Amino acid sequence: MPITRTLQELADHLGGQTMGDPSLIITGLGTLDHAKEGQITFLANPRYAAKVETTNASAIVMTAAANGFGRNGIVVTNPHLAFAKLLALFTHRKRTAKGVMTGAFIGERVTMGADVSVYPGAYIGDGVSIGDRATIHANVNLYEGVTLGDDVTLHAGVSVREGSRIGNRVTIHNGSVIGGDGFGYAPDGDGWFKTPQIGVVIIEDDVEIGANSTVDRAALETTRIGRGTKIDNLVQIAHNCQIGENCIIVAQAGIAGSTKLGKHVTLGGQVAIVDHLVIGDNAMISGQSGVFNNVAAGAVLSGTPAIQHQSRLKSAAVFPHLPEMRKTLSKLGSRMTQVEERLGAQPDSL
Amino acid sequence: MPITRTLQELADHLGGQTMGDPSLIITGLGTLDHAKEGQITFLANPRYAAKVETTNASAIVMTAAANGFGRNGIVVTNPHLAFAKLLALFTHRKRTAKGVMTGAFIGERVTMGADVSVYPGAYIGDGVSIGDRATIHANVNLYEGVTLGDDVTLHAGVSVREGSRIGNRVTIHNGSVIGGDGFGYAPDGDGWFKTPQIGVVIIEDDVEIGANSTVDRAALETTRIGRGTKIDNLVQIAHNCQIGENCIIVAQAGIAGSTKLGKHVTLGGQVAIVDHLVIGDNAMISGQSGVFNNVAAGAVLSGTPAIQHQSRLKSAAVFPHLPEMRKTLSKLGSRMTQVEERLGAQPDSL
Amino acid sequence: MPITRTLQELADHLGGQTMGDPSLIITGLGTLDHAKEGQITFLANPRYAAKVETTNASAIVMTAAANGFGRNGIVVTNPHLAFAKLLALFTHRKRTAKGVMTGAFIGERVTMGADVSVYPGAYIGDGVSIGDRATIHANVNLYEGVTLGDDVTLHAGVSVREGSRIGNRVTIHNGSVIGGDGFGYAPDGDGWFKTPQIGVVIIEDDVEIGANSTVDRAALETTRIGRGTKIDNLVQIAHNCQIGENCIIVAQAGIAGSTKLGKHVTLGGQVAIVDHLVIGDNAMISGQSGVFNNVAAGAVLSGTPAIQHQSRLKSAAVFPHLPEMRKTLSKLGSRMTQVEERLGAQPDSL
């Protein structure tokens, strides 16, 4: 059955104020361009302010600063967040616990909370502990001694290695690997002697990890992903990294061993950070940057090696002029020599 | 039984003209260096033209411009393509449908075409639709409502998420993930509120995707991979991207959300493209480049930020000279000041 | 039962000399800061030399050059290696062969050595050959004709494609794909004709490969990973590559087709190497570098395009000064023109 709400109910959900008719029935949501009668839309980008007057939507979510054109709507401080919340509300599907399905493999001494779903082909190793309402999709692999909190979703093909601990409300998308061995070898003659990787990975509450990412177990102690951090696809987190709370790590970024990120750090796509660094709170590293030194809290860096983003933009703008600069420099040297000779001075060597 | 063909049959297959004896029997193919009697080889690179005379092959595929040295052969316009076609011909193995094998998990309301193979450990969710001659390898995961066209091959460990639609003659190699959630969050205080990702992925006909790549579902609508496009390993395609027809995307490249590629675009390995851009038809982006702006049709770019490839090559050649340029510049400034002082002028500050 | 050894036994194991009491009983190991009585620790970094006197450890592994402060210990040439060896000794767990477990899928004509473990959900294709003491974790996929040597460990979710050959004592972590098709297409009108990839992958003895990496099969012949080479997570090795012995390839690096690495080459994270190059023995390529030319043995390179590392560091240090250099250059040009005009010379055009 489709979900419907009054405008007042939605305003209460969002913590906003209604404009117009609070009893208006809303049946869903759409974009400014494509919403239909009965739906609610939102204005986040002021560029589209004029569409508020003409949209077919029955109501608009906007800030107090926007012109409502007398339409029905809801005033909020952050329309983008409000849209995400409404989308979550209208697309919510009640979860049905499926229990342990035929074809799942359950080891010994496994404990499971209430209302779990374990799909066919999932392998649950000895001594694993699974919290309430966990969803373990097909062909997931949980090695010995893994613990999962409540409301965890592991998508098909995820592997969690021995002893890793995953908190509450964590979602991991398909194919990601938690707790693979860290990459540690000691030189031994011409070859390499493997340093045993006997630590674990701890993933705190409310973390989401994309598809085919890898988080390595610590050599001795703990690799940690802080509460609320969101990690995209194909990201590499090496052994012993300490990732703070509420960080954003975009696809294909890689963080080398023992590096520590503060809170609310943002790494763009394909960023690389070398080992044993400290990245301060709220730092932002632009896509493809390479970080070779510690980063101060709040810094905004880009490039390889990463420097202040604004400085790099200016230098990058000069980069295409290097050939002409070199030529100019050479000519100036010749002209200078001529001038010096005319003046009877001894030209310096260039 | 090994495949044999006459030279004439092969020429007809390739749309080429025979040189020499059209009734010659060909039993296979090899390289100029390693082909044996009875085999056919090919000359694509003019550097190896002299080997045409000495190769042990019984026939050579070449262009009309090459010297055949009186050997048997086939004249074509594109020997590289002809070689690929002959290799396909001689290595073709008749596919045997295995049906649904013991150990595959089949949900409810699943429809299957004729002559499918579904291997053990494959999980086929409720409402999945599978076309004729599909090959679903072991431990593949098809979530609810996925549709596959005819002649699709999904290699072991592939996951296709709910509602994704895959066309005809699509091959996806091991471990790739189609339709994982896009990476979308709204700032919410210190943390992040997940924007539900309720769109789908559509993969058109004749697409091939390598191993461990990820193509995310759209937030609301569709992420699309155009007909004939080929994607290598470990590539990231973010939510809402629109990839045109016949593009080539090399390993470890990443494309951020909502970016649109035209037709026949080539992205080198490890290229990154930021979100919401438009890349014109036939553009070529060199490996490791970072693209931060729209790209015109036919442009050839490289570097981060990407600029015209030829311009970048010239600037990159100057880059190692920067320290000496800076020193020269500093010396010139001093010499200039001396000259100006001699002339009684007021030196400008540098 | 916990492992204990005398100091003398450990010294013999390491090929080192005892200091102090050779009969001292050692029960484990820890760091200089955290080791407890009965444990052994090590001093590798001279910065921490003073801790040798104060650590709670009962013995210290160190070089002959370090001050032992009269403590018990072991003198070795490489404390880092010694630590790895001691860690391996004290954390060693005896492997228990589990045989072929219920829920594993075994094809026809499969041969297995002694004392194997094959977990549930593993798919072993027809004609596969598995050596002694192999551990095949859950949901591993071995295609037709794969061969594994002795003491091989394949972690959950690994796929090894048809005909690939894996040596002795090879470990492959979760989700990696060995033998996926190489990325080869011939232009065919507006589209692409797939070049069949009919070669194989050979992985020699003592190789370790991380999680979610990909090693493609050769087009015709062999992609080879040399003995003792260690490959991290999310690495791409393209078709026909020849990787030498004892190389180190850090996470997210990518090597394009037919490139050949010598022995003991080190590639940092996110390095890219284009196709058909030769990289000499012992070369070291810094993280994120892009290599477009052959590399001499022993070279140390960085940057894109990669140049001598020391040279690049110097140029990178100048990079942030480019805007000021351009401005200075422009001003110098003006000043030069003024000077030339004063001298009655004909100013050159800049």
mmCIF file of C-alpha atoms in Angstrom, chain A residues 35-305:
data_model
loop_
_atom_site.group_PDB
_atom_site.id
_atom_site.type_symbol
_atom_site.label_atom_id
_atom_site.label_comp_id
_atom_site.label_asym_id
_atom_site.label_seq_id
_atom_site.Cartn_x
_atom_site.Cartn_y
_atom_site.Cartn_z
ATOM 1 C CA ALA A 35 6.730 15.854 -9.824
ATOM 2 C CA LYS A 36 2.994 15.275 -10.305
ATOM 3 C CA GLU A 37 -0.073 16.456 -8.437
ATOM 4 C CA GLY A 38 -0.111 15.051 -4.933
ATOM 5 C CA GLN A 39 3.679 14.932 -4.773
ATOM 6 C CA ILE A 40 6.076 17.143 -2.877
ATOM 7 C CA THR A 41 9.285 18.508 -4.372
ATOM 8 C CA PHE A 42 12.139 20.639 -3.068
ATOM 9 C CA LEU A 43 14.163 23.702 -3.994
ATOM 10 C CA ALA A 44 17.823 23.469 -2.958
ATOM 11 C CA ASN A 45 19.603 25.329 -5.749
ATOM 12 C CA PRO A 46 18.503 29.009 -6.020
ATOM 13 C CA ARG A 47 19.071 28.784 -9.769
ATOM 14 C CA TYR A 48 15.772 26.934 -10.060
ATOM 15 C CA ALA A 49 13.770 29.324 -7.835
ATOM 16 C CA ALA A 50 11.375 30.278 -10.632
ATOM 17 C CA LYS A 51 10.223 26.669 -10.997
ATOM 18 C CA VAL A 52 8.552 26.911 -7.596
ATOM 19 C CA GLU A 53 5.763 28.876 -9.261
ATOM 20 C CA THR A 54 5.253 26.473 -12.161
ATOM 21 C CA THR A 55 5.996 22.954 -10.873
ATOM 22 C CA ASN A 56 3.138 20.464 -10.939
ATOM 23 C CA ALA A 57 4.055 19.369 -7.436
ATOM 24 C CA SER A 58 1.417 20.064 -4.785
ATOM 25 C CA ALA A 59 3.973 21.284 -2.265
ATOM 26 C CA ILE A 60 7.587 22.467 -2.160
ATOM 27 C CA VAL A 61 10.264 22.132 0.529
ATOM 28 C CA MET A 62 12.418 25.270 0.668
ATOM 29 C CA THR A 63 14.304 27.625 2.932
ATOM 30 C CA ALA A 64 12.736 30.657 4.553
ATOM 31 C CA ALA A 65 14.740 32.818 2.158
ATOM 32 C CA ALA A 66 13.047 31.423 -0.963
ATOM 33 C CA ASN A 67 9.927 32.856 -2.594
ATOM 34 C CA GLY A 68 7.017 30.461 -2.039
ATOM 35 C CA PHE A 69 4.799 32.135 -4.649
ATOM 36 C CA GLY A 70 1.857 31.396 -2.330
ATOM 37 C CA ARG A 71 2.257 27.649 -2.889
ATOM 38 C CA ASN A 72 1.813 25.000 -0.229
ATOM 39 C CA GLY A 73 5.069 23.792 1.239
ATOM 40 C CA ILE A 74 7.425 23.288 4.145
ATOM 41 C CA VAL A 75 10.129 25.680 5.309
ATOM 42 C CA VAL A 76 13.316 23.990 6.518
ATOM 43 C CA THR A 77 16.924 25.045 7.012
ATOM 44 C CA ASN A 78 18.415 22.341 4.775
ATOM 45 C CA PRO A 79 16.233 21.286 1.815
ATOM 46 C CA HIS A 80 18.826 18.723 0.634
ATOM 47 C CA LEU A 81 18.679 16.912 3.958
ATOM 48 C CA ALA A 82 14.902 17.252 4.034
ATOM 49 C CA PHE A 83 14.652 15.675 0.592
ATOM 50 C CA ALA A 84 16.792 12.708 1.701
ATOM 51 C CA LYS A 85 14.576 12.279 4.751
ATOM 52 C CA LEU A 86 11.376 12.400 2.705
ATOM 53 C CA LEU A 87 12.818 9.971 0.176
ATOM 54 C CA ALA A 88 13.664 7.611 3.013
ATOM 55 C CA LEU A 89 10.147 7.990 4.384
ATOM 56 C CA PHE A 90 8.323 7.371 1.114
ATOM 57 C CA THR A 91 10.544 4.538 -0.111
ATOM 58 C CA HIS A 92 10.786 2.703 3.176
ATOM 59 C CA ARG A 93 10.041 -0.998 2.802
ATOM 60 C CA LYS A 94 9.240 -2.984 5.879
ATOM 61 C CA ARG A 95 11.941 -5.581 6.406
ATOM 62 C CA THR A 96 10.816 -9.185 6.656
ATOM 63 C CA ALA A 97 13.062 -11.528 8.598
ATOM 64 C CA LYS A 98 13.634 -14.691 6.586
ATOM 65 C CA GLY A 99 15.498 -16.643 9.248
ATOM 66 C CA VAL A 100 18.286 -18.979 8.260
ATOM 67 C CA MET A 101 17.406 -20.089 4.743
ATOM 68 C CA THR A 102 18.100 -23.494 3.269
ATOM 69 C CA GLY A 103 21.551 -23.579 1.793
ATOM 70 C CA ALA A 104 23.208 -21.353 4.395
ATOM 71 C CA PHE A 105 26.164 -22.980 6.175
ATOM 72 C CA ILE A 106 26.226 -22.414 9.951
ATOM 73 C CA GLY A 107 29.302 -23.411 11.988
ATOM 74 C CA GLU A 108 29.504 -24.394 15.633
ATOM 75 C CA ARG A 109 28.877 -22.124 18.607
ATOM 76 C CA VAL A 110 27.187 -19.485 16.418
ATOM 77 C CA THR A 111 24.882 -17.102 18.268
ATOM 78 C CA MET A 112 22.156 -15.186 16.475
ATOM 79 C CA GLY A 113 19.862 -12.403 17.627
ATOM 80 C CA ALA A 114 16.167 -12.048 16.800
ATOM 81 C CA ASP A 115 14.721 -11.622 13.333
ATOM 82 C CA VAL A 116 17.827 -12.297 11.263
ATOM 83 C CA SER A 117 17.913 -13.210 7.564
ATOM 84 C CA VAL A 118 20.703 -15.515 6.417
ATOM 85 C CA TYR A 119 20.547 -16.254 2.690
ATOM 86 C CA PRO A 120 21.610 -19.397 0.828
ATOM 87 C CA GLY A 121 25.301 -19.868 0.314
ATOM 88 C CA ALA A 122 26.235 -17.665 3.254
ATOM 89 C CA TYR A 123 29.025 -19.252 5.302
ATOM 90 C CA ILE A 124 28.945 -18.502 9.031
ATOM 91 C CA GLY A 125 32.125 -19.760 10.711
ATOM 92 C CA ASP A 126 32.550 -21.196 14.185
ATOM 93 C CA GLY A 127 31.933 -18.896 17.095
ATOM 94 C CA VAL A 128 30.395 -16.075 15.053
ATOM 95 C CA SER A 129 27.994 -13.776 16.898
ATOM 96 C CA ILE A 130 25.200 -12.052 14.958
ATOM 97 C CA GLY A 131 22.974 -9.331 16.425
ATOM 98 C CA ASP A 132 19.268 -8.680 16.009
ATOM 99 C CA ARG A 133 17.773 -7.993 12.612
ATOM 100 C CA ALA A 134 21.001 -8.764 10.722
ATOM 101 C CA THR A 135 20.672 -9.380 6.985
ATOM 102 C CA ILE A 136 23.388 -11.693 5.673
ATOM 103 C CA HIS A 137 22.981 -11.992 1.912
ATOM 104 C CA ALA A 138 23.897 -14.931 -0.284
ATOM 105 C CA ASN A 139 27.495 -16.111 -0.429
ATOM 106 C CA VAL A 140 28.694 -13.859 2.387
ATOM 107 C CA ASN A 141 31.646 -15.308 4.303
ATOM 108 C CA LEU A 142 32.069 -14.760 8.022
ATOM 109 C CA TYR A 143 35.245 -16.334 9.367
ATOM 110 C CA GLU A 144 35.706 -17.708 12.847
ATOM 111 C CA GLY A 145 34.900 -15.430 15.745
ATOM 112 C CA VAL A 146 33.431 -12.506 13.794
ATOM 113 C CA THR A 147 30.916 -10.405 15.731
ATOM 114 C CA LEU A 148 28.133 -8.329 14.173
ATOM 115 C CA GLY A 149 25.982 -5.803 16.051
ATOM 116 C CA ASP A 150 22.281 -5.150 15.514
ATOM 117 C CA ASP A 151 20.721 -4.093 12.217
ATOM 118 C CA VAL A 152 23.777 -5.007 10.175
ATOM 119 C CA THR A 153 23.425 -5.618 6.425
ATOM 120 C CA LEU A 154 26.143 -7.524 4.600
ATOM 121 C CA HIS A 155 25.555 -7.769 0.870
ATOM 122 C CA ALA A 156 26.264 -10.819 -1.244
ATOM 123 C CA GLY A 157 29.896 -11.743 -1.586
ATOM 124 C CA VAL A 158 31.206 -9.769 1.394
ATOM 125 C CA SER A 159 33.962 -11.495 3.384
ATOM 126 C CA VAL A 160 34.728 -10.680 7.016
ATOM 127 C CA ARG A 161 37.869 -12.322 8.281
ATOM 128 C CA GLU A 162 38.599 -13.976 11.612
ATOM 129 C CA GLY A 163 37.865 -11.978 14.721
ATOM 130 C CA SER A 164 36.708 -8.743 13.062
ATOM 131 C CA ARG A 165 34.087 -6.805 15.006
ATOM 132 C CA ILE A 166 31.313 -4.882 13.302
ATOM 133 C CA GLY A 167 29.029 -2.474 15.178
ATOM 134 C CA ASN A 168 25.359 -1.600 14.928
ATOM 135 C CA ARG A 169 23.587 -0.331 11.808
ATOM 136 C CA VAL A 170 26.596 -1.042 9.600
ATOM 137 C CA THR A 171 25.992 -1.729 5.894
ATOM 138 C CA ILE A 172 28.663 -3.261 3.676
ATOM 139 C CA HIS A 173 28.045 -3.586 -0.043
ATOM 140 C CA ASN A 174 28.916 -6.490 -2.283
ATOM 141 C CA GLY A 175 32.369 -7.939 -2.505
ATOM 142 C CA SER A 176 34.090 -5.846 0.150
ATOM 143 C CA VAL A 177 36.690 -7.586 2.286
ATOM 144 C CA ILE A 178 37.081 -6.735 5.958
ATOM 145 C CA GLY A 179 40.137 -8.055 7.769
ATOM 146 C CA GLY A 180 42.330 -9.416 5.007
ATOM 147 C CA ASP A 181 45.979 -9.612 6.034
ATOM 148 C CA GLY A 182 47.889 -6.349 6.157
ATOM 149 C CA PHE A 183 50.748 -6.037 3.658
ATOM 150 C CA GLY A 184 53.800 -6.532 5.836
ATOM 151 C CA TYR A 185 57.054 -8.295 4.982
ATOM 152 C CA ALA A 186 60.585 -8.085 6.330
ATOM 153 C CA PRO A 187 63.481 -8.221 3.835
ATOM 154 C CA ASP A 188 65.103 -11.646 4.090
ATOM 155 C CA GLY A 189 68.028 -12.058 1.697
ATOM 156 C CA ASP A 190 66.676 -11.629 -1.834
ATOM 157 C CA GLY A 191 63.154 -12.361 -0.661
ATOM 158 C CA TRP A 192 60.560 -11.382 1.903
ATOM 159 C CA PHE A 193 59.526 -12.915 5.220
ATOM 160 C CA LYS A 194 55.862 -12.398 6.016
ATOM 161 C CA THR A 195 55.137 -10.563 9.256
ATOM 162 C CA PRO A 196 52.134 -12.377 10.712
ATOM 163 C CA GLN A 197 49.077 -10.138 10.773
ATOM 164 C CA ILE A 198 47.348 -11.082 13.973
ATOM 165 C CA GLY A 199 45.353 -7.942 14.792
ATOM 166 C CA VAL A 200 41.717 -7.279 13.952
ATOM 167 C CA VAL A 201 39.414 -4.754 12.291
ATOM 168 C CA ILE A 202 36.830 -2.867 14.318
ATOM 169 C CA ILE A 203 34.056 -1.110 12.436
ATOM 170 C CA GLU A 204 32.050 1.184 14.661
ATOM 171 C CA ASP A 205 28.337 1.964 14.523
ATOM 172 C CA ASP A 206 26.617 3.561 11.543
ATOM 173 C CA VAL A 207 29.467 2.992 9.087
ATOM 174 C CA GLU A 208 28.634 2.274 5.449
ATOM 175 C CA ILE A 209 31.169 0.702 3.094
ATOM 176 C CA GLY A 210 30.675 0.432 -0.677
ATOM 177 C CA ALA A 211 31.398 -2.441 -3.040
ATOM 178 C CA ASN A 212 34.734 -4.216 -3.506
ATOM 179 C CA SER A 213 36.564 -2.125 -0.915
ATOM 180 C CA THR A 214 39.225 -3.615 1.352
ATOM 181 C CA VAL A 215 40.005 -2.900 5.017
ATOM 182 C CA ASP A 216 43.040 -4.827 6.242
ATOM 183 C CA ARG A 217 43.481 -6.311 9.700
ATOM 184 C CA ALA A 218 46.150 -4.794 11.921
ATOM 185 C CA ALA A 219 49.543 -6.411 12.292
ATOM 186 C CA LEU A 220 49.220 -6.610 16.077
ATOM 187 C CA GLU A 221 46.379 -4.469 17.343
ATOM 188 C CA THR A 222 43.411 -2.809 15.619
ATOM 189 C CA THR A 223 42.449 -1.184 12.348
ATOM 190 C CA ARG A 224 39.493 1.030 13.201
ATOM 191 C CA ILE A 225 36.760 2.728 11.145
ATOM 192 C CA GLY A 226 35.107 5.411 13.274
ATOM 193 C CA ARG A 227 31.409 5.809 13.900
ATOM 194 C CA GLY A 228 29.363 7.276 11.078
ATOM 195 C CA THR A 229 32.140 7.182 8.475
ATOM 196 C CA LYS A 230 31.073 6.495 4.883
ATOM 197 C CA ILE A 231 33.406 4.687 2.491
ATOM 198 C CA ASP A 232 32.742 4.378 -1.246
ATOM 199 C CA ASN A 233 33.676 1.563 -3.675
ATOM 200 C CA LEU A 234 37.149 0.125 -4.338
ATOM 201 C CA VAL A 235 38.756 1.945 -1.415
ATOM 202 C CA GLN A 236 41.853 0.534 0.283
ATOM 203 C CA ILE A 237 42.403 0.986 4.035
ATOM 204 C CA ALA A 238 45.706 -0.576 5.118
ATOM 205 C CA HIS A 239 46.626 -2.236 8.389
ATOM 206 C CA ASN A 240 46.579 -0.252 11.620
ATOM 207 C CA CYS A 241 44.806 2.776 10.127
ATOM 208 C CA GLN A 242 42.646 4.727 12.545
ATOM 209 C CA ILE A 243 39.804 6.437 10.690
ATOM 210 C CA GLY A 244 37.896 9.013 12.734
ATOM 211 C CA GLU A 245 34.164 9.586 12.989
ATOM 212 C CA ASN A 246 31.989 10.822 10.159
ATOM 213 C CA CYS A 247 34.671 10.810 7.491
ATOM 214 C CA ILE A 248 33.825 10.639 3.770
ATOM 215 C CA ILE A 249 36.173 8.538 1.636
ATOM 216 C CA VAL A 250 35.359 8.567 -2.058
ATOM 217 C CA ALA A 251 35.910 5.721 -4.508
ATOM 218 C CA GLN A 252 39.360 4.295 -5.231
ATOM 219 C CA ALA A 253 41.086 6.271 -2.480
ATOM 220 C CA GLY A 254 43.844 4.451 -0.642
ATOM 221 C CA ILE A 255 45.307 4.973 2.833
ATOM 222 C CA ALA A 256 48.615 3.329 3.742
ATOM 223 C CA GLY A 257 49.452 1.655 7.027
ATOM 224 C CA SER A 258 49.055 3.246 10.465
ATOM 225 C CA THR A 259 47.783 6.566 9.141
ATOM 226 C CA LYS A 260 45.267 8.303 11.365
ATOM 227 C CA LEU A 261 42.384 10.417 10.119
ATOM 228 C CA GLY A 262 40.633 12.814 12.482
ATOM 229 C CA LYS A 263 36.903 13.476 12.502
ATOM 230 C CA HIS A 264 34.932 14.547 9.467
ATOM 231 C CA VAL A 265 37.835 14.273 7.045
ATOM 232 C CA THR A 266 36.922 14.171 3.339
ATOM 233 C CA LEU A 267 39.071 12.291 0.828
ATOM 234 C CA GLY A 268 38.192 12.694 -2.860
ATOM 235 C CA GLY A 269 38.311 9.849 -5.353
ATOM 236 C CA GLN A 270 41.699 8.188 -5.990
ATOM 237 C CA VAL A 271 43.422 10.096 -3.209
ATOM 238 C CA ALA A 272 46.501 8.341 -1.833
ATOM 239 C CA ILE A 273 47.885 8.929 1.656
ATOM 240 C CA VAL A 274 51.207 7.431 2.673
ATOM 241 C CA ASP A 275 51.790 5.571 5.901
ATOM 242 C CA HIS A 276 52.130 6.815 9.478
ATOM 243 C CA LEU A 277 50.592 10.261 8.882
ATOM 244 C CA VAL A 278 48.093 12.237 10.915
ATOM 245 C CA ILE A 279 45.303 14.032 9.047
ATOM 246 C CA GLY A 280 43.541 16.676 11.142
ATOM 247 C CA ASP A 281 39.808 17.054 11.728
ATOM 248 C CA ASN A 282 37.738 18.435 8.872
ATOM 249 C CA ALA A 283 40.611 18.341 6.396
ATOM 250 C CA MET A 284 39.552 18.043 2.757
ATOM 251 C CA ILE A 285 41.787 16.372 0.181
ATOM 252 C CA SER A 286 40.844 16.861 -3.448
ATOM 253 C CA GLY A 287 40.501 13.935 -5.851
ATOM 254 C CA GLN A 288 43.701 12.190 -7.068
ATOM 255 C CA SER A 289 45.873 14.037 -4.565
ATOM 256 C CA GLY A 290 48.891 12.345 -3.025
ATOM 257 C CA VAL A 291 49.531 13.181 0.630
ATOM 258 C CA PHE A 292 53.098 12.695 1.860
ATOM 259 C CA ASN A 293 53.014 14.801 5.046
ATOM 260 C CA ASN A 294 50.788 15.360 8.044
ATOM 261 C CA VAL A 295 47.799 17.594 7.360
ATOM 262 C CA ALA A 296 46.546 20.303 9.716
ATOM 263 C CA ALA A 297 42.938 20.358 10.876
ATOM 264 C CA GLY A 298 40.713 22.151 8.389
ATOM 265 C CA ALA A 299 43.303 22.211 5.601
ATOM 266 C CA VAL A 300 42.089 22.015 2.004
ATOM 267 C CA LEU A 301 44.756 20.368 -0.126
ATOM 268 C CA SER A 302 45.208 19.065 -3.625
ATOM 269 C CA GLY A 303 47.839 17.760 -6.013
ATOM 270 C CA THR A 304 50.761 15.344 -5.733
ATOM 271 C CA PRO A 305 52.491 16.155 -3.485
#
